[in-house]
PDB file of C-alpha atoms in Angstrom:
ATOM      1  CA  UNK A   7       0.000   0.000   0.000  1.00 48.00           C
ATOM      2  CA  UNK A   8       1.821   3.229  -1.112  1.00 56.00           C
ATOM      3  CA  UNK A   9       2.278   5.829   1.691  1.00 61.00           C
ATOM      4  CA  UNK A  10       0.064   9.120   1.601  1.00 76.00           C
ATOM      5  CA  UNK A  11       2.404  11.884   1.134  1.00 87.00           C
ATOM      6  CA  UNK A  12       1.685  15.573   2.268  1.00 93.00           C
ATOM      7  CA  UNK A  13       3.396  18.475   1.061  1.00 94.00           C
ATOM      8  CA  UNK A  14       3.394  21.332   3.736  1.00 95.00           C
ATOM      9  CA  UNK A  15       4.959  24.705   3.039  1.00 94.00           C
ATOM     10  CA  UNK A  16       5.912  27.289   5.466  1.00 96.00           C
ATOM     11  CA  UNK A  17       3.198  29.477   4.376  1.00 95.00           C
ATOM     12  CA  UNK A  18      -0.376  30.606   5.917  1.00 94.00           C
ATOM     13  CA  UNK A  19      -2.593  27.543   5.699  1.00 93.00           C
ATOM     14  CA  UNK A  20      -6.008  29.457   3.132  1.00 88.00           C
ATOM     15  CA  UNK A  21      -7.235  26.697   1.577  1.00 90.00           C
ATOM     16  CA  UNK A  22     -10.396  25.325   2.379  1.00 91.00           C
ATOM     17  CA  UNK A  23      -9.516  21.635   2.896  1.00 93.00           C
ATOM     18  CA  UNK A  24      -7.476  22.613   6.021  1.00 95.00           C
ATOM     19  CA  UNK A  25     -10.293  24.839   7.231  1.00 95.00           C
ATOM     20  CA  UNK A  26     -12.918  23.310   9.609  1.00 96.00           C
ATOM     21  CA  UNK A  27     -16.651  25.132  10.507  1.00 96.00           C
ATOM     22  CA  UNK A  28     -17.963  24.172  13.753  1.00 96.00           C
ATOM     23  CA  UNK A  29     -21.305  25.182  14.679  1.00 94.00           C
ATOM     24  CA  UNK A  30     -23.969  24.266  17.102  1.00 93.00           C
ATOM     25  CA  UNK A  31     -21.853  25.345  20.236  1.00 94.00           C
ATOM     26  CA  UNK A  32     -24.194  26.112  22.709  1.00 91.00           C
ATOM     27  CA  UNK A  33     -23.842  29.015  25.302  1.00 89.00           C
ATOM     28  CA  UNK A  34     -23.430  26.957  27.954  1.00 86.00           C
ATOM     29  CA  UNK A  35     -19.840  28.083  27.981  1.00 88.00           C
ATOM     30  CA  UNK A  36     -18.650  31.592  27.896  1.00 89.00           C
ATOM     31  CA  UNK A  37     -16.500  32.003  24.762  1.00 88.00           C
ATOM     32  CA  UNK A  38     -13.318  32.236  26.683  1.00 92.00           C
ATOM     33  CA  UNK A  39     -14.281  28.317  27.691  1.00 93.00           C
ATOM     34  CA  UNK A  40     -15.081  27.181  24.170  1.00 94.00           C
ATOM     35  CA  UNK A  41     -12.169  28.178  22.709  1.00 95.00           C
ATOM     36  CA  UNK A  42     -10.180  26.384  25.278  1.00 96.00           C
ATOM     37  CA  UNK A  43     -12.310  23.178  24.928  1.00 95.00           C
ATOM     38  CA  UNK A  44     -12.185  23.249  20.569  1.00 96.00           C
ATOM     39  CA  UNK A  45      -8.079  24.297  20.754  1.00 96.00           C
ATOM     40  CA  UNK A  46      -7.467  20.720  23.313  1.00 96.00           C
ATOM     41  CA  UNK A  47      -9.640  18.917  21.418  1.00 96.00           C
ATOM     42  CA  UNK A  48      -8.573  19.486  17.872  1.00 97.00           C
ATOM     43  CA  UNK A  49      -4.599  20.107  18.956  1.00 97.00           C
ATOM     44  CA  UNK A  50      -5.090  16.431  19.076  1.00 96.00           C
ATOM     45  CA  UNK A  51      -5.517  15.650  15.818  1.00 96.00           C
ATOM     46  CA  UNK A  52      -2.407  18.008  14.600  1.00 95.00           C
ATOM     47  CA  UNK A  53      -0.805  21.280  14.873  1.00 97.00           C
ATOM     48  CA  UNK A  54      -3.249  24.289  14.316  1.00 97.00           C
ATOM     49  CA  UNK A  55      -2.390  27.569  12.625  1.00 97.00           C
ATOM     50  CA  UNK A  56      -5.268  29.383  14.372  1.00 96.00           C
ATOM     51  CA  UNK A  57      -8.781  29.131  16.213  1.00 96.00           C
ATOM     52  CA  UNK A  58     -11.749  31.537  15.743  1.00 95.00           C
ATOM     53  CA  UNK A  59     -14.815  31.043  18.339  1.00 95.00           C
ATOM     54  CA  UNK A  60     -17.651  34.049  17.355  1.00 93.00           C
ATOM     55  CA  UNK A  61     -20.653  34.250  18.749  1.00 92.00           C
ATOM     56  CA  UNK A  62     -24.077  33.959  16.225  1.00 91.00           C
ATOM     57  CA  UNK A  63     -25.665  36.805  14.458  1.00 87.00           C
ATOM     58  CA  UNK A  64     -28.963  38.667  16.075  1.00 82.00           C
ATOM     59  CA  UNK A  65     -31.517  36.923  14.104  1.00 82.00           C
ATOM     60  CA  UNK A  66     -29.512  33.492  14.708  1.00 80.00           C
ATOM     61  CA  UNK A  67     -30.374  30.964  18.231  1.00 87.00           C
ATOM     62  CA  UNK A  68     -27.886  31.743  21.193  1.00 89.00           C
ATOM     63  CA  UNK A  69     -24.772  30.503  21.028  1.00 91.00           C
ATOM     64  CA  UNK A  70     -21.615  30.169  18.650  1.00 94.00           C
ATOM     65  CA  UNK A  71     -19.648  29.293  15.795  1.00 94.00           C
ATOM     66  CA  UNK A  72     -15.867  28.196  15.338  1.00 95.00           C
ATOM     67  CA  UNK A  73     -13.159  28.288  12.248  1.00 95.00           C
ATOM     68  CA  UNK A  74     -10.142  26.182  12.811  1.00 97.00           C
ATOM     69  CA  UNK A  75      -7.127  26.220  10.586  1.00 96.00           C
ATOM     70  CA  UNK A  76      -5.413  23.412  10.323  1.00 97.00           C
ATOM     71  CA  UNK A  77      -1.077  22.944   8.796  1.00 96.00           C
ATOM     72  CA  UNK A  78      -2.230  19.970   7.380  1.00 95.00           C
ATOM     73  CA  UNK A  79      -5.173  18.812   5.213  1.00 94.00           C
ATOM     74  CA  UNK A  80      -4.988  15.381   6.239  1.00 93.00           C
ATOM     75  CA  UNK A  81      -5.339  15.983   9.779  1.00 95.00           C
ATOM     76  CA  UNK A  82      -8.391  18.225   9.532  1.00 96.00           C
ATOM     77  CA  UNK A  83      -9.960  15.782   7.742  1.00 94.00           C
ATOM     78  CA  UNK A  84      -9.236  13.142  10.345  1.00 94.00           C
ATOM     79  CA  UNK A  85     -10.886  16.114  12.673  1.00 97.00           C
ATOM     80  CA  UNK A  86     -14.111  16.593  10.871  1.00 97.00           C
ATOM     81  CA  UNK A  87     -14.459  12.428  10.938  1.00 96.00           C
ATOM     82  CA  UNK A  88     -13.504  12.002  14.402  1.00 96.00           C
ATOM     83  CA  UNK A  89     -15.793  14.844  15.798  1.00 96.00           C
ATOM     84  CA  UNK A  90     -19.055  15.633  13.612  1.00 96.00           C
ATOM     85  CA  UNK A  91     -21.578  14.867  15.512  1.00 95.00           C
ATOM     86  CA  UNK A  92     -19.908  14.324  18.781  1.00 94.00           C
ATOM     87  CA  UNK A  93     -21.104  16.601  21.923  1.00 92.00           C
ATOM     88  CA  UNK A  94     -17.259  16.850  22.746  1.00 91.00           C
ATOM     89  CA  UNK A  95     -17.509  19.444  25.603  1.00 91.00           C
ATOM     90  CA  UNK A  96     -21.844  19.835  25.628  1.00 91.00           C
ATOM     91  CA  UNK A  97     -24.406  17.415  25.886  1.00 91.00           C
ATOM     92  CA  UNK A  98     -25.872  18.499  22.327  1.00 92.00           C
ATOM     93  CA  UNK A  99     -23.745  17.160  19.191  1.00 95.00           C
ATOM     94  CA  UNK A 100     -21.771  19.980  17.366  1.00 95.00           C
ATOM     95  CA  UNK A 101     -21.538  20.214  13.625  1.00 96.00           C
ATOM     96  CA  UNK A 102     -18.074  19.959  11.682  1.00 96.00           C
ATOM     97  CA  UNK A 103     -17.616  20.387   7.961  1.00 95.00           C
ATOM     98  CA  UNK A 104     -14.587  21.201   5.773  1.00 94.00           C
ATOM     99  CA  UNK A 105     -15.233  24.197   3.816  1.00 86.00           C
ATOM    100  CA  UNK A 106     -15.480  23.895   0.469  1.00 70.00           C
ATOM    101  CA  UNK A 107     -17.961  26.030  -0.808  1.00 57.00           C
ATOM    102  CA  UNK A 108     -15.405  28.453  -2.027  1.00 49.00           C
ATOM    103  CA  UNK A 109     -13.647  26.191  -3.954  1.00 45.00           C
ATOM    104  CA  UNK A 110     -16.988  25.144  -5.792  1.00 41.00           C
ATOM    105  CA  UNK A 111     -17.303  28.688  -7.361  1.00 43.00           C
ATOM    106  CA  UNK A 112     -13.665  28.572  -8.489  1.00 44.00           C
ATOM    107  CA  UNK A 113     -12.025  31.042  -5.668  1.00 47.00           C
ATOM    108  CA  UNK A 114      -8.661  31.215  -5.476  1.00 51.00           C
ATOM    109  CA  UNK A 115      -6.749  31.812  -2.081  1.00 54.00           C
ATOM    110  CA  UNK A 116      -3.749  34.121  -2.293  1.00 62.00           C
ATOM    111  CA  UNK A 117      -0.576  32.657   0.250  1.00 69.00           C
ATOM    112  CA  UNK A 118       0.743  34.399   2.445  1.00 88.00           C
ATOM    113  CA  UNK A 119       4.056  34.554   3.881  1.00 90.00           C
ATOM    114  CA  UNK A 120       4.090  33.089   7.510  1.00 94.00           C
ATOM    115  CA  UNK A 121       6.015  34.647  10.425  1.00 95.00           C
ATOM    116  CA  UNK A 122       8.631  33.726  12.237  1.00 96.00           C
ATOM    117  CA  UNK A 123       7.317  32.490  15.670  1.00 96.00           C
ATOM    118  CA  UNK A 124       4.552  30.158  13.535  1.00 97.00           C
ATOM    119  CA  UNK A 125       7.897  29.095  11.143  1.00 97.00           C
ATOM    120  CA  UNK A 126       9.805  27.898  14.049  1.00 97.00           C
ATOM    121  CA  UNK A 127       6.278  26.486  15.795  1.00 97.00           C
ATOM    122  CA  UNK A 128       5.699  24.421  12.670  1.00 97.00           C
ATOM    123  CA  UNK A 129       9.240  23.342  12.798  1.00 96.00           C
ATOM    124  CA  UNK A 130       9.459  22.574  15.973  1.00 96.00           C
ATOM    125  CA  UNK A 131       6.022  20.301  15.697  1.00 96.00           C
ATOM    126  CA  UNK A 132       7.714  17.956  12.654  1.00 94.00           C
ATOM    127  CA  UNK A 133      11.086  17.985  13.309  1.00 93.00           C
ATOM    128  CA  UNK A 134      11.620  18.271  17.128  1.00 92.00           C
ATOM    129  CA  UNK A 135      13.387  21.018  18.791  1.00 91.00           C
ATOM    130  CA  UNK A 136      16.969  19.567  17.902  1.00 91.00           C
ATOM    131  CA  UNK A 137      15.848  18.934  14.050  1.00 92.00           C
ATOM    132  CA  UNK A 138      16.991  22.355  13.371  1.00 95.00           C
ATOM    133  CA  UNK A 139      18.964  25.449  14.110  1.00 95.00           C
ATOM    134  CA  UNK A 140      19.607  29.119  13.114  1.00 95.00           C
ATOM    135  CA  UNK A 141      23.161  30.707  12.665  1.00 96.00           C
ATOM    136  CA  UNK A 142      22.872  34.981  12.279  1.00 97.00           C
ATOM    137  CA  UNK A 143      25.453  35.058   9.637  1.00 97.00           C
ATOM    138  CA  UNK A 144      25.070  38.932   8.977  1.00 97.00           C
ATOM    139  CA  UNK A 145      23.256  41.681  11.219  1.00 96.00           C
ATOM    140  CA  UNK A 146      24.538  45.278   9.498  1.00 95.00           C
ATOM    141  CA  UNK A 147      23.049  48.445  10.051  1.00 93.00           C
ATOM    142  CA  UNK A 148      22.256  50.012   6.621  1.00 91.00           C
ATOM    143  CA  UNK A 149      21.397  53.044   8.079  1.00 86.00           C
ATOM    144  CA  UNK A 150      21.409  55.896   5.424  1.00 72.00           C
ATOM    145  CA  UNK A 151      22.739  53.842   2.619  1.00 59.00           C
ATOM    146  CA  UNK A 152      20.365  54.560   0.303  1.00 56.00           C
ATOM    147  CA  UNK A 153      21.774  58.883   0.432  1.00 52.00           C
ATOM    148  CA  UNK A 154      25.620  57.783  -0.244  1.00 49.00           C
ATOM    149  CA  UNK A 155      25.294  59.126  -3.458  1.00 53.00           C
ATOM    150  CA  UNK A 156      23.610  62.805  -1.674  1.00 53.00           C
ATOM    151  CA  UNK A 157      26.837  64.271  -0.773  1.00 52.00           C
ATOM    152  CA  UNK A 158      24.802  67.247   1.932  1.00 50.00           C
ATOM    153  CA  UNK A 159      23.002  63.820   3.127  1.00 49.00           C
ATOM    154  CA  UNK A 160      26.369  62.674   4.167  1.00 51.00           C
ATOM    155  CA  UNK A 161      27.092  65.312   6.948  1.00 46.00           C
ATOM    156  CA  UNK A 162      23.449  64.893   8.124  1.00 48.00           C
ATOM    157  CA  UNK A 163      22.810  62.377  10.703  1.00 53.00           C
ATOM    158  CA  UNK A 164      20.372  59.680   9.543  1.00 55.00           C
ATOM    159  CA  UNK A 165      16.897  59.901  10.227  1.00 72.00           C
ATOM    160  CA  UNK A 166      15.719  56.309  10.696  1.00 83.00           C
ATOM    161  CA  UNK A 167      17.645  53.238  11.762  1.00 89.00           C
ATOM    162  CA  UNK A 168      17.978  50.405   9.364  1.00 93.00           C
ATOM    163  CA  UNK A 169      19.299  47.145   9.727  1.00 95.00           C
ATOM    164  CA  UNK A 170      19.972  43.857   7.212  1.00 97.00           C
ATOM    165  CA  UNK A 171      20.226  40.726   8.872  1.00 98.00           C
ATOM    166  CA  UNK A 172      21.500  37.477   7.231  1.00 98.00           C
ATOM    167  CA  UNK A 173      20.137  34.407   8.602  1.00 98.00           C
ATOM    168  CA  UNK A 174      20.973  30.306   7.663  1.00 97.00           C
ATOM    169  CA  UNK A 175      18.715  27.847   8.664  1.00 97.00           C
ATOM    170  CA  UNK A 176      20.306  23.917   9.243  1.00 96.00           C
ATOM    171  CA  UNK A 177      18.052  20.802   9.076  1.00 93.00           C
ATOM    172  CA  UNK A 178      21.164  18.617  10.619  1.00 85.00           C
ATOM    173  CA  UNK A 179      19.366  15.480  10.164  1.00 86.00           C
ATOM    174  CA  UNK A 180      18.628  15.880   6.886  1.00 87.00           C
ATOM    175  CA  UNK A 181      21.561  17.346   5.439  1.00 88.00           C
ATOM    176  CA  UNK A 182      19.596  20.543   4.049  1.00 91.00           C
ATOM    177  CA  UNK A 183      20.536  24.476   4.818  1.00 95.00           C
ATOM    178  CA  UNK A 184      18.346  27.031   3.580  1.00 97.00           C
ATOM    179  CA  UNK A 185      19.335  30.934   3.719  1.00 97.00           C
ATOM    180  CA  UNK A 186      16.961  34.238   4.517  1.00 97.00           C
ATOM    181  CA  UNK A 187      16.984  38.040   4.368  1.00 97.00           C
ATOM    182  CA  UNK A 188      15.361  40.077   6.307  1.00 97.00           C
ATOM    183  CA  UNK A 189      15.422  44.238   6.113  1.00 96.00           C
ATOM    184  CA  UNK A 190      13.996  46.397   9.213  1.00 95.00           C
ATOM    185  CA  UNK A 191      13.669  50.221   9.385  1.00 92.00           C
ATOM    186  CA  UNK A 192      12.763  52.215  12.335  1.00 88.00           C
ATOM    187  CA  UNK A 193      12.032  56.381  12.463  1.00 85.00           C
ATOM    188  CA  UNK A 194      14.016  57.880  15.145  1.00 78.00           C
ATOM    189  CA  UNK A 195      11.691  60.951  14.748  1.00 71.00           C
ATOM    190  CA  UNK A 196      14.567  63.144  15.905  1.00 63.00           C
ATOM    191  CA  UNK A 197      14.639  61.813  19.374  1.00 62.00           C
ATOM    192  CA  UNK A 198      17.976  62.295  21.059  1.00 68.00           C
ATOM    193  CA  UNK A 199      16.891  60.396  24.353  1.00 76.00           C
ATOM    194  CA  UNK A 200      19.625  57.899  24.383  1.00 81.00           C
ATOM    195  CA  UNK A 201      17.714  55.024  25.897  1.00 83.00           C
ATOM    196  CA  UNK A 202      14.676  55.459  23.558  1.00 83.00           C
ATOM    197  CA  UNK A 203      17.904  54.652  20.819  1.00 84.00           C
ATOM    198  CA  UNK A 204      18.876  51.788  22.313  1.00 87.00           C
ATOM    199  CA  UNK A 205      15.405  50.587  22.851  1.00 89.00           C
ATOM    200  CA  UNK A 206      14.533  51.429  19.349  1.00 88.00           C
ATOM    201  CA  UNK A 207      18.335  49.760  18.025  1.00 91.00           C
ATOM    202  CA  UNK A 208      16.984  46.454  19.517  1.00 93.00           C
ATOM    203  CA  UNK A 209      13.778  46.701  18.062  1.00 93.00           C
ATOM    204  CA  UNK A 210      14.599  47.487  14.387  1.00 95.00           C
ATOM    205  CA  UNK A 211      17.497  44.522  15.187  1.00 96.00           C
ATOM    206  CA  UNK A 212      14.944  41.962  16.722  1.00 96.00           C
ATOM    207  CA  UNK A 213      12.628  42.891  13.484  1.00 97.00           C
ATOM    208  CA  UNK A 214      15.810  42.104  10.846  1.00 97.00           C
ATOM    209  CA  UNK A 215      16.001  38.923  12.502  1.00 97.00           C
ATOM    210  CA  UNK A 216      12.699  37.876  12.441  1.00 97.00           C
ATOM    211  CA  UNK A 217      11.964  38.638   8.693  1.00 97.00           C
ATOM    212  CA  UNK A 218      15.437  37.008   7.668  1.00 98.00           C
ATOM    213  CA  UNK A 219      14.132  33.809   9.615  1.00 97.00           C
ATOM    214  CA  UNK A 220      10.882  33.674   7.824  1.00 97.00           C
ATOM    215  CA  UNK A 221      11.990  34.049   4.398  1.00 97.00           C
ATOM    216  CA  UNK A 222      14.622  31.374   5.181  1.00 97.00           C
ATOM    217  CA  UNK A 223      12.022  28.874   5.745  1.00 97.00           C
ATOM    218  CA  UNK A 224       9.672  30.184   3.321  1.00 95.00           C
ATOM    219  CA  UNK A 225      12.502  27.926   0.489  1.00 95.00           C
ATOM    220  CA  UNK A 226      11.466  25.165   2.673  1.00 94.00           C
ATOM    221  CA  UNK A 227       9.347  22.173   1.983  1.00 94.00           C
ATOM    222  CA  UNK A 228       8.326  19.638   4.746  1.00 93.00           C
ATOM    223  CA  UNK A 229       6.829  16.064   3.133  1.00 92.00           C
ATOM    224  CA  UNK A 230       5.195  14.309   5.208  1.00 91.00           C
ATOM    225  CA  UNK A 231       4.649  10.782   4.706  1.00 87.00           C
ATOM    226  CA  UNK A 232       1.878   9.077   6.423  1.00 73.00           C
ATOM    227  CA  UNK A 233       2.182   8.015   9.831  1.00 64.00           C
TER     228      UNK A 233
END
């Protein structure tokens, strides 16, 4: 029996096969409470990207509603099938459906680029926190570079700080490195405090870092293969 293989990219997961709708959540719970419930219950079926609990419209029963986005197709579909129809947390039975409607009218999702902190959570989830690491190779401030050629902009101090960061990402296990940029400008708004600088130096520096990280995993491809 060939193996089910799952390509996962270190994108936002739009499309609608990795999107659940749960509905028929009763108010028994405050909202606070259901989304603690539907993130245990469905962080058991795979990592999620994010969880959404909103309450009905006006005209609509009491109660609420839920979108969960799922990393993975296949494990929202193991979701839906494990809990449509289930009273999980209530003692009525909540709905679950993949949606799909969108994709019946011929929509197409746009991707978007994921940050850094959900990069190294996604990571972290299929390769363990020793399948990888992250080696700054360049952090330069680039403040003012872009007036070299002004020569009165010379003798001015610059205006905003700007850094580039360099950034190499190692899969050791798998014998795969994969490189990022990352660019991040701050306006000093001609503030001499010195500690505002500093604060404002670590900032625009934390920023470089994080951008350089994402776009180094953003050349990355995770297959996953089954069980």
């Amino acid at each position: 029996m060939a193996l089910q293989a799952e390509v996962i990219e270190f994108l936002i997961p739009s499309e609608n096969n990795k999107t659940l709708f749960v509905w028929n959540l009763q108010p028994c719970l405050s909202d606070a409470e259901i989304y603690n419930c539907l993130c245990s219950t469905f962080s058991e079926f795979g990592l999620l990207y994010s969880l959404r609990v909103c309450e009905n419209a006006s005209q609509a029963e009491p109660g609420y509603y839920a979108v969960v986005k799922f990393f993975s197709a296949v494990d929202a579909s193991r979701a839906q099938s494990a809990t449509d129809g289930k009273t999980l947390f209530q003692h009525s039975p909540v709905k679950v459906r993949l949606c799909t409607k969108l994709n019946e009218r011929g929509f197409h999702y746009r991707s978007y680029t994921l940050n850094s902190t959900k990069c190294q959570e996604l990571a972290n989830y299929y390769l363990g926190f020793n399948g990888w690491t992250k080696q700054i190779i360049l952090l330069q401030n680039i403040s003012g570079t872009e007036q070299l050629e002004d020569e009165e902009a010379k003798l001015l101090p610059s205006r905003n700080l700007k850094f580039l960061c360099v950034v190499e990402i190692n899969f050791r296990n798998h014998a795969v490195h994969s490189r990022g940029v990352g660019v991040a400008e701050e306006d000093l708004e001609n503030n001499k405090d010195p500690t505002e600088y500093i604060m404002k130096l670590r900032k625009v520096q934390k920023f470089a870092v994080q951008k350089a990280v994402s776009d180094a995993f953003q050349k990355v491809l995770l297959i996953i293969l089954g069980e």
